[in-house]
C-alpha cells in the first residue's frame, strides 16, 4: 500500500544515510497491507525495505515489529535457520529505523516466485523447514506471544448474516452474499460450535506450543530454483504445530512427503492431531469469510472485486462443509 506523505526519493536518501548504501534504483513493490514496500538495488546486491503505516487500521507498534524482526535475526545467526528473510542492522546496529515517525526495516532480497503448484520436492523442503522451525526453543524467545483463542472474529460471520436479514435496501453483492450465507448457515453455526468446544483441548496442550509462522498460504512462500523460502513473518506466535501444518493437507491428512520430512527434522516426539488440524482450518475459513463479507458489505470495493470475494466465500464454504463431515 502507498503511504501518504512518503515519497520514494525520500526513502532512498534515508536508506543511503542510515545503512551506508549507494542505491542505484528503488522500486515500489505493491504487496502487503501494513505498509509500503520497496526493492532496493545497489551495485552488487538487492534488498527489500518496508515502511510501516501509522494508519489506525494497520498500525504496527515498534514493539510488535521488534518481536518478529528480532526472531528473524536470531533464527538466522543463532539457529542457522536460513529459509527466511534476514534483517539488516543500520549504522547504529539497530534492526528498526525511524523515518519521519514511520518504523522502517531493511532485509536481504529473496528472488523467486510464489509457487502455483507445489511439487513432491517442495513438500519435502517445507516439511524439513517446519520441523526445524518447530524445534526452536520457545524459552529463548519470551517476547513472542501465544495465539489468541477467542472467536470474536470467527463468530462475527453469524452476526453479519443476522444484520443482512434485517436489511431492506441491499446492493446486488449483498443479496448474493446473504443467499450464500443462508445456504450454509447451519454449517457456519456447527463450525463456530466446534471451535468453542475444541478450544479446551488446545488450551490443555499449551506445553506443546512451538513457534509458528501462522500464515503459510502460497503468497507467503517464495520458490527460488529448488528452494522454498517462508516470507512475511509479522504474525509469528506460539501455537500448536498444526497451526502451520494445516496449510499442507488434503482433507485432514497431511501431504505424505511433507509429513515424512517434518517428523524426520523435528527434534522431539509429537503426535499430529487431525482434530487440531480441523480446528485451525475451520478457524481460518471462518475468519476469511468474515473478512470477505465485511468488504462486500462496506461497498468500498468495485463490482469486480466483490465478485472475487463472493467466489472466495463460495469455495471456502464448500471446504468448510467438507471438513465438518470428517
Tab-separated table of C-alpha atoms in Angstrom:
chain	number	residue	atom	x	y	z
A	1	UNK	CA	0.000	0.000	0.000
A	2	UNK	CA	1.111	3.546	-0.691
A	3	UNK	CA	1.590	5.781	2.354
A	4	UNK	CA	0.527	9.402	2.087
A	5	UNK	CA	3.473	11.726	2.628
A	6	UNK	CA	6.109	9.072	1.873
A	7	UNK	CA	7.960	9.512	-1.421
A	8	UNK	CA	10.391	7.026	-2.921
A	9	UNK	CA	13.190	9.586	-3.322
A	10	UNK	CA	12.993	10.436	0.386
A	11	UNK	CA	13.098	6.740	1.307
A	12	UNK	CA	16.143	6.300	-0.941
A	13	UNK	CA	18.030	9.158	0.755
A	14	UNK	CA	17.055	7.869	4.195
A	15	UNK	CA	18.253	4.311	3.495
A	16	UNK	CA	21.543	5.506	1.983
A	17	UNK	CA	22.257	7.617	5.052
A	18	UNK	CA	21.193	5.110	7.704
A	19	UNK	CA	22.507	1.897	6.127
A	20	UNK	CA	25.637	3.128	4.311
A	21	UNK	CA	24.195	2.176	0.930
A	22	UNK	CA	24.773	3.610	-2.514
A	23	UNK	CA	21.423	2.935	-4.137
A	24	UNK	CA	21.234	2.676	-7.915
A	25	UNK	CA	17.500	2.072	-8.086
A	26	UNK	CA	14.486	1.996	-5.768
A	27	UNK	CA	11.214	0.439	-6.952
A	28	UNK	CA	7.870	0.490	-5.184
A	29	UNK	CA	6.645	-3.074	-4.631
A	30	UNK	CA	2.807	-3.238	-4.379
A	31	UNK	CA	2.403	-6.026	-1.828
A	32	UNK	CA	1.074	-6.168	1.721
A	33	UNK	CA	-1.472	-4.164	3.662
A	34	UNK	CA	0.595	-2.880	6.586
A	35	UNK	CA	2.997	-0.555	4.818
A	36	UNK	CA	4.865	0.461	1.688
A	37	UNK	CA	7.441	-1.998	0.335
A	38	UNK	CA	10.405	-1.270	-1.925
A	39	UNK	CA	13.018	-3.255	-3.825
A	40	UNK	CA	16.429	-1.647	-3.369
A	41	UNK	CA	19.258	-2.175	-5.856
A	42	UNK	CA	22.917	-1.378	-5.216
A	43	UNK	CA	25.877	-2.208	-7.439
A	44	UNK	CA	26.219	-5.806	-6.288
A	45	UNK	CA	23.218	-6.551	-4.111
A	46	UNK	CA	19.464	-6.247	-3.706
A	47	UNK	CA	17.453	-5.502	-0.570
A	48	UNK	CA	13.811	-5.396	0.473
A	49	UNK	CA	12.660	-2.393	2.520
A	50	UNK	CA	9.346	-1.839	4.282
A	51	UNK	CA	7.989	1.409	5.699
A	52	UNK	CA	5.172	0.618	8.136
A	53	UNK	CA	1.952	2.610	8.071
A	54	UNK	CA	0.682	4.682	11.005
A	55	UNK	CA	-2.976	4.429	9.965
A	56	UNK	CA	-5.162	3.166	12.812
A	57	UNK	CA	-6.434	0.165	10.862
A	58	UNK	CA	-2.985	-1.225	10.048
A	59	UNK	CA	-0.773	0.396	12.678
A	60	UNK	CA	2.152	-1.659	13.930
A	61	UNK	CA	3.943	-0.529	17.069
A	62	UNK	CA	7.726	-0.662	17.224
A	63	UNK	CA	7.355	-3.315	19.917
A	64	UNK	CA	5.251	-5.549	17.641
A	65	UNK	CA	7.708	-5.137	14.765
A	66	UNK	CA	10.630	-5.840	17.085
A	67	UNK	CA	9.141	-9.227	18.022
A	68	UNK	CA	9.259	-10.737	14.532
A	69	UNK	CA	12.370	-8.851	13.376
A	70	UNK	CA	14.324	-9.977	16.447
A	71	UNK	CA	13.137	-13.548	15.815
A	72	UNK	CA	14.256	-13.493	12.169
A	73	UNK	CA	17.692	-12.145	13.056
A	74	UNK	CA	18.334	-14.600	15.879
A	75	UNK	CA	16.843	-17.547	13.979
A	76	UNK	CA	19.439	-16.984	11.255
A	77	UNK	CA	22.510	-16.234	13.341
A	78	UNK	CA	21.853	-18.389	16.407
A	79	UNK	CA	19.963	-21.330	14.875
A	80	UNK	CA	21.165	-21.224	11.252
A	81	UNK	CA	17.541	-21.168	10.125
A	82	UNK	CA	18.131	-19.999	6.562
A	83	UNK	CA	14.835	-20.244	4.652
A	84	UNK	CA	13.664	-16.770	5.616
A	85	UNK	CA	14.436	-13.111	5.029
A	86	UNK	CA	17.338	-11.736	7.055
A	87	UNK	CA	17.032	-8.270	8.679
A	88	UNK	CA	19.901	-5.826	8.177
A	89	UNK	CA	21.175	-3.652	11.029
A	90	UNK	CA	21.526	0.096	10.455
A	91	UNK	CA	24.604	2.211	11.283
A	92	UNK	CA	23.554	2.298	14.941
A	93	UNK	CA	23.324	-1.510	14.972
A	94	UNK	CA	19.540	-1.387	15.273
A	95	UNK	CA	17.139	-3.628	13.341
A	96	UNK	CA	14.420	-0.943	13.180
A	97	UNK	CA	14.925	2.605	11.904
A	98	UNK	CA	12.673	5.642	12.168
A	99	UNK	CA	11.693	7.603	9.061
A	100	UNK	CA	9.507	10.644	9.780
A	101	UNK	CA	7.836	8.671	12.577
A	102	UNK	CA	7.357	5.565	10.403
A	103	UNK	CA	9.143	2.350	11.502
A	104	UNK	CA	11.436	1.015	8.756
A	105	UNK	CA	13.114	-2.363	8.283
A	106	UNK	CA	15.621	-3.499	5.665
A	107	UNK	CA	16.076	-7.151	4.704
A	108	UNK	CA	18.046	-9.168	2.195
A	109	UNK	CA	16.160	-9.609	-1.076
A	110	UNK	CA	14.930	-13.105	-1.902
A	111	UNK	CA	14.398	-13.702	-5.594
A	112	UNK	CA	11.749	-16.146	-6.671
A	113	UNK	CA	8.049	-16.535	-7.340
A	114	UNK	CA	5.010	-17.680	-5.414
A	115	UNK	CA	4.524	-21.321	-6.462
A	116	UNK	CA	1.240	-22.014	-8.235
A	117	UNK	CA	1.525	-25.720	-7.522
A	118	UNK	CA	3.764	-27.491	-5.003
A	119	UNK	CA	5.795	-30.488	-6.131
A	120	UNK	CA	6.803	-33.507	-4.041
A	121	UNK	CA	10.231	-31.924	-3.579
A	122	UNK	CA	8.604	-28.667	-2.451
A	123	UNK	CA	6.574	-30.507	0.179
A	124	UNK	CA	9.720	-32.261	1.394
A	125	UNK	CA	11.551	-28.939	1.659
A	126	UNK	CA	8.682	-27.291	3.551
A	127	UNK	CA	8.374	-30.295	5.866
A	128	UNK	CA	12.067	-30.115	6.745
A	129	UNK	CA	11.884	-26.333	7.256
A	130	UNK	CA	8.823	-26.541	9.523
A	131	UNK	CA	10.392	-29.371	11.505
A	132	UNK	CA	13.413	-27.161	12.212
A	133	UNK	CA	11.221	-24.131	12.987
A	134	UNK	CA	9.076	-26.079	15.455
A	135	UNK	CA	12.213	-27.427	17.146
A	136	UNK	CA	13.481	-23.965	18.148
A	137	UNK	CA	13.445	-23.461	21.919
A	138	UNK	CA	10.477	-21.181	22.688
A	139	UNK	CA	12.022	-20.215	26.042
A	140	UNK	CA	14.696	-18.283	24.144
A	141	UNK	CA	12.021	-16.022	22.587
A	142	UNK	CA	9.987	-14.753	25.520
A	143	UNK	CA	8.662	-11.741	23.595
A	144	UNK	CA	6.700	-13.933	21.179
A	145	UNK	CA	3.066	-14.073	22.312
A	146	UNK	CA	0.710	-17.022	22.468
A	147	UNK	CA	-2.070	-17.269	19.906
A	148	UNK	CA	-5.382	-15.543	20.605
A	149	UNK	CA	-8.019	-18.151	21.409
A	150	UNK	CA	-11.258	-16.188	21.399
A	151	UNK	CA	-13.649	-16.382	18.476
A	152	UNK	CA	-14.966	-12.826	18.184
A	153	UNK	CA	-13.864	-12.544	14.580
A	154	UNK	CA	-14.840	-16.059	13.573
A	155	UNK	CA	-18.349	-15.928	15.083
A	156	UNK	CA	-18.943	-12.442	13.664
A	157	UNK	CA	-19.957	-14.067	10.363
A	158	UNK	CA	-23.228	-15.119	12.058
A	159	UNK	CA	-23.889	-11.578	13.248
A	160	UNK	CA	-23.254	-10.236	9.762
A	161	UNK	CA	-25.832	-12.680	8.400
A	162	UNK	CA	-28.396	-11.628	11.018
A	163	UNK	CA	-27.847	-7.976	10.079
A	164	UNK	CA	-28.303	-8.770	6.388
A	165	UNK	CA	-31.630	-10.467	7.148
A	166	UNK	CA	-32.893	-7.177	8.630
A	167	UNK	CA	-31.619	-5.026	5.758
A	168	UNK	CA	-34.237	-3.762	3.297
A	169	UNK	CA	-32.027	-1.954	0.811
A	170	UNK	CA	-29.187	-4.151	-0.341
A	171	UNK	CA	-26.720	-4.000	-3.188
A	172	UNK	CA	-26.619	-6.920	-5.616
A	173	UNK	CA	-23.409	-8.070	-3.939
A	174	UNK	CA	-25.071	-8.083	-0.515
A	175	UNK	CA	-28.045	-10.036	-1.874
A	176	UNK	CA	-25.740	-12.689	-3.315
A	177	UNK	CA	-23.757	-12.750	-0.076
A	178	UNK	CA	-26.890	-13.296	2.025
A	179	UNK	CA	-28.006	-16.110	-0.284
A	180	UNK	CA	-24.617	-17.823	0.104
A	181	UNK	CA	-24.540	-17.435	3.891
A	182	UNK	CA	-28.165	-18.534	4.316
A	183	UNK	CA	-27.483	-21.685	2.318
A	184	UNK	CA	-24.556	-22.536	4.605
A	185	UNK	CA	-25.952	-21.124	7.868
A	186	UNK	CA	-26.223	-24.493	9.632
A	187	UNK	CA	-22.621	-25.303	8.692
A	188	UNK	CA	-21.416	-21.912	9.963
A	189	UNK	CA	-23.121	-22.494	13.309
A	190	UNK	CA	-21.684	-26.014	13.515
A	191	UNK	CA	-18.169	-24.718	12.736
A	192	UNK	CA	-18.335	-21.998	15.417
A	193	UNK	CA	-19.619	-24.546	17.953
A	194	UNK	CA	-16.785	-26.936	17.083
A	195	UNK	CA	-14.232	-24.178	17.785
A	196	UNK	CA	-15.802	-23.337	21.145
A	197	UNK	CA	-15.891	-26.991	22.145
A	198	UNK	CA	-12.423	-27.983	20.936
A	199	UNK	CA	-10.603	-24.903	22.280
A	200	UNK	CA	-10.313	-26.512	25.731
A	201	UNK	CA	-8.256	-29.313	24.167
A	202	UNK	CA	-5.974	-26.706	22.566
A	203	UNK	CA	-5.555	-24.878	25.885
A	204	UNK	CA	-4.775	-28.104	27.725
A	205	UNK	CA	-1.862	-28.736	25.349
A	206	UNK	CA	-0.127	-25.354	25.584
A	207	UNK	CA	3.026	-27.060	26.876
A	208	UNK	CA	3.351	-28.385	23.309
A	209	UNK	CA	3.318	-24.884	21.807
A	210	UNK	CA	6.007	-24.095	19.240
A	211	UNK	CA	6.997	-21.016	17.272
A	212	UNK	CA	4.748	-20.849	14.210
A	213	UNK	CA	4.677	-18.667	11.112
A	214	UNK	CA	0.839	-18.801	11.212
A	215	UNK	CA	0.023	-17.651	7.655
A	216	UNK	CA	1.586	-20.078	5.176
A	217	UNK	CA	-0.610	-19.589	2.113
A	218	UNK	CA	1.268	-19.733	-1.214
A	219	UNK	CA	1.559	-15.926	-1.257
A	220	UNK	CA	3.946	-16.242	1.687
A	221	UNK	CA	6.092	-18.897	0.008
A	222	UNK	CA	8.841	-17.998	-2.449
A	223	UNK	CA	10.340	-20.643	-4.692
A	224	UNK	CA	13.890	-19.958	-5.762
A	225	UNK	CA	15.230	-22.649	-8.104
A	226	UNK	CA	14.867	-25.714	-5.871
A	227	UNK	CA	14.447	-23.900	-2.547
A	228	UNK	CA	11.350	-22.706	-0.726
A	229	UNK	CA	11.551	-19.608	1.485
A	230	UNK	CA	8.970	-18.535	4.081
A	231	UNK	CA	8.289	-14.786	3.978
A	232	UNK	CA	6.095	-12.237	5.806
A	233	UNK	CA	6.673	-13.244	9.439
A	234	UNK	CA	4.591	-10.483	11.021
A	235	UNK	CA	2.167	-12.995	12.550
A	236	UNK	CA	4.829	-15.136	14.273
A	237	UNK	CA	3.415	-16.537	17.530
A	238	UNK	CA	3.253	-19.537	19.833
A	239	UNK	CA	0.705	-22.212	18.959
A	240	UNK	CA	0.396	-25.929	18.352
A	241	UNK	CA	2.290	-27.255	15.291
A	242	UNK	CA	-0.983	-27.884	13.428
A	243	UNK	CA	-1.385	-24.111	13.097
A	244	UNK	CA	1.301	-24.257	10.385
A	245	UNK	CA	0.792	-27.830	9.216
A	246	UNK	CA	-2.876	-27.368	8.280
A	247	UNK	CA	-1.861	-25.351	5.218
A	248	UNK	CA	-0.426	-28.507	3.636
A	249	UNK	CA	-3.187	-31.065	3.895
A	250	UNK	CA	-5.710	-32.943	1.852
A	251	UNK	CA	-8.848	-33.278	3.920
A	252	UNK	CA	-7.448	-33.831	7.402
A	253	UNK	CA	-4.405	-35.796	6.206
A	254	UNK	CA	-1.044	-34.085	5.738
A	255	UNK	CA	0.694	-34.443	2.393
A	256	UNK	CA	2.827	-37.583	2.860
A	257	UNK	CA	6.199	-36.167	1.630
A	258	UNK	CA	5.830	-33.181	3.958
A	259	UNK	CA	4.844	-35.255	6.980
A	260	UNK	CA	7.767	-37.646	6.473
A	261	UNK	CA	10.401	-34.872	6.330
A	262	UNK	CA	8.701	-32.942	9.119
A	263	UNK	CA	8.915	-35.837	11.555
A	264	UNK	CA	12.491	-36.526	10.491
A	265	UNK	CA	13.691	-32.981	11.265
A	266	UNK	CA	11.507	-32.361	14.358
A	267	UNK	CA	13.714	-32.724	17.432
A	268	UNK	CA	11.002	-34.059	19.731
A	269	UNK	CA	8.127	-36.513	19.769
A	270	UNK	CA	4.800	-35.058	18.742
A	271	UNK	CA	1.688	-36.824	17.534
A	272	UNK	CA	-0.048	-34.756	14.848
A	273	UNK	CA	-3.771	-34.444	15.585
A	274	UNK	CA	-6.388	-34.449	12.822
A	275	UNK	CA	-8.829	-32.705	15.151
A	276	UNK	CA	-6.330	-29.910	15.778
A	277	UNK	CA	-5.884	-29.560	12.010
A	278	UNK	CA	-9.661	-29.351	11.718
A	279	UNK	CA	-9.781	-26.709	14.479
A	280	UNK	CA	-7.202	-24.423	12.909
A	281	UNK	CA	-8.585	-24.862	9.390
A	282	UNK	CA	-12.157	-24.027	10.426
A	283	UNK	CA	-10.848	-21.022	12.361
A	284	UNK	CA	-9.072	-19.729	9.270
A	285	UNK	CA	-12.047	-20.332	6.957
A	286	UNK	CA	-14.464	-18.516	9.260
A	287	UNK	CA	-12.029	-15.632	9.684
A	288	UNK	CA	-11.558	-15.334	5.913
A	289	UNK	CA	-15.297	-15.419	5.230
A	290	UNK	CA	-15.866	-12.724	7.850
A	291	UNK	CA	-13.262	-10.505	6.192
A	292	UNK	CA	-14.616	-11.030	2.651
A	293	UNK	CA	-18.193	-10.434	3.827
A	294	UNK	CA	-17.247	-7.194	5.568
A	295	UNK	CA	-15.543	-5.991	2.406
A	296	UNK	CA	-18.702	-6.641	0.362
A	297	UNK	CA	-20.982	-5.009	2.954
A	298	UNK	CA	-18.753	-1.909	3.191
A	299	UNK	CA	-19.428	-1.265	-0.544
A	300	UNK	CA	-15.947	0.207	-0.894
A	301	UNK	CA	-14.866	-2.397	-3.408
A	302	UNK	CA	-15.539	-2.466	-7.131
A	303	UNK	CA	-18.136	-4.844	-8.635
A	304	UNK	CA	-15.285	-6.974	-9.960
A	305	UNK	CA	-13.614	-7.217	-6.544
A	306	UNK	CA	-16.958	-8.047	-4.904
A	307	UNK	CA	-17.427	-10.896	-7.373
A	308	UNK	CA	-13.983	-12.183	-6.449
A	309	UNK	CA	-14.854	-12.117	-2.738
A	310	UNK	CA	-18.125	-13.960	-3.381
A	311	UNK	CA	-16.218	-16.633	-5.300
A	312	UNK	CA	-13.770	-16.994	-2.382
A	313	UNK	CA	-16.636	-17.312	0.121
A	314	UNK	CA	-18.368	-19.955	-2.007
A	315	UNK	CA	-15.185	-22.040	-2.287
A	316	UNK	CA	-14.365	-21.698	1.401
A	317	UNK	CA	-17.926	-22.583	2.396
A	318	UNK	CA	-17.640	-25.804	0.372
A	319	UNK	CA	-14.312	-26.589	2.051
A	320	UNK	CA	-15.777	-25.880	5.485
A	321	UNK	CA	-18.750	-28.181	4.855
A	322	UNK	CA	-16.432	-30.934	3.649
A	323	UNK	CA	-14.351	-30.697	6.828
A	324	UNK	CA	-17.391	-30.856	9.076
A	325	UNK	CA	-18.250	-34.277	7.653
A	326	UNK	CA	-14.898	-35.662	8.899
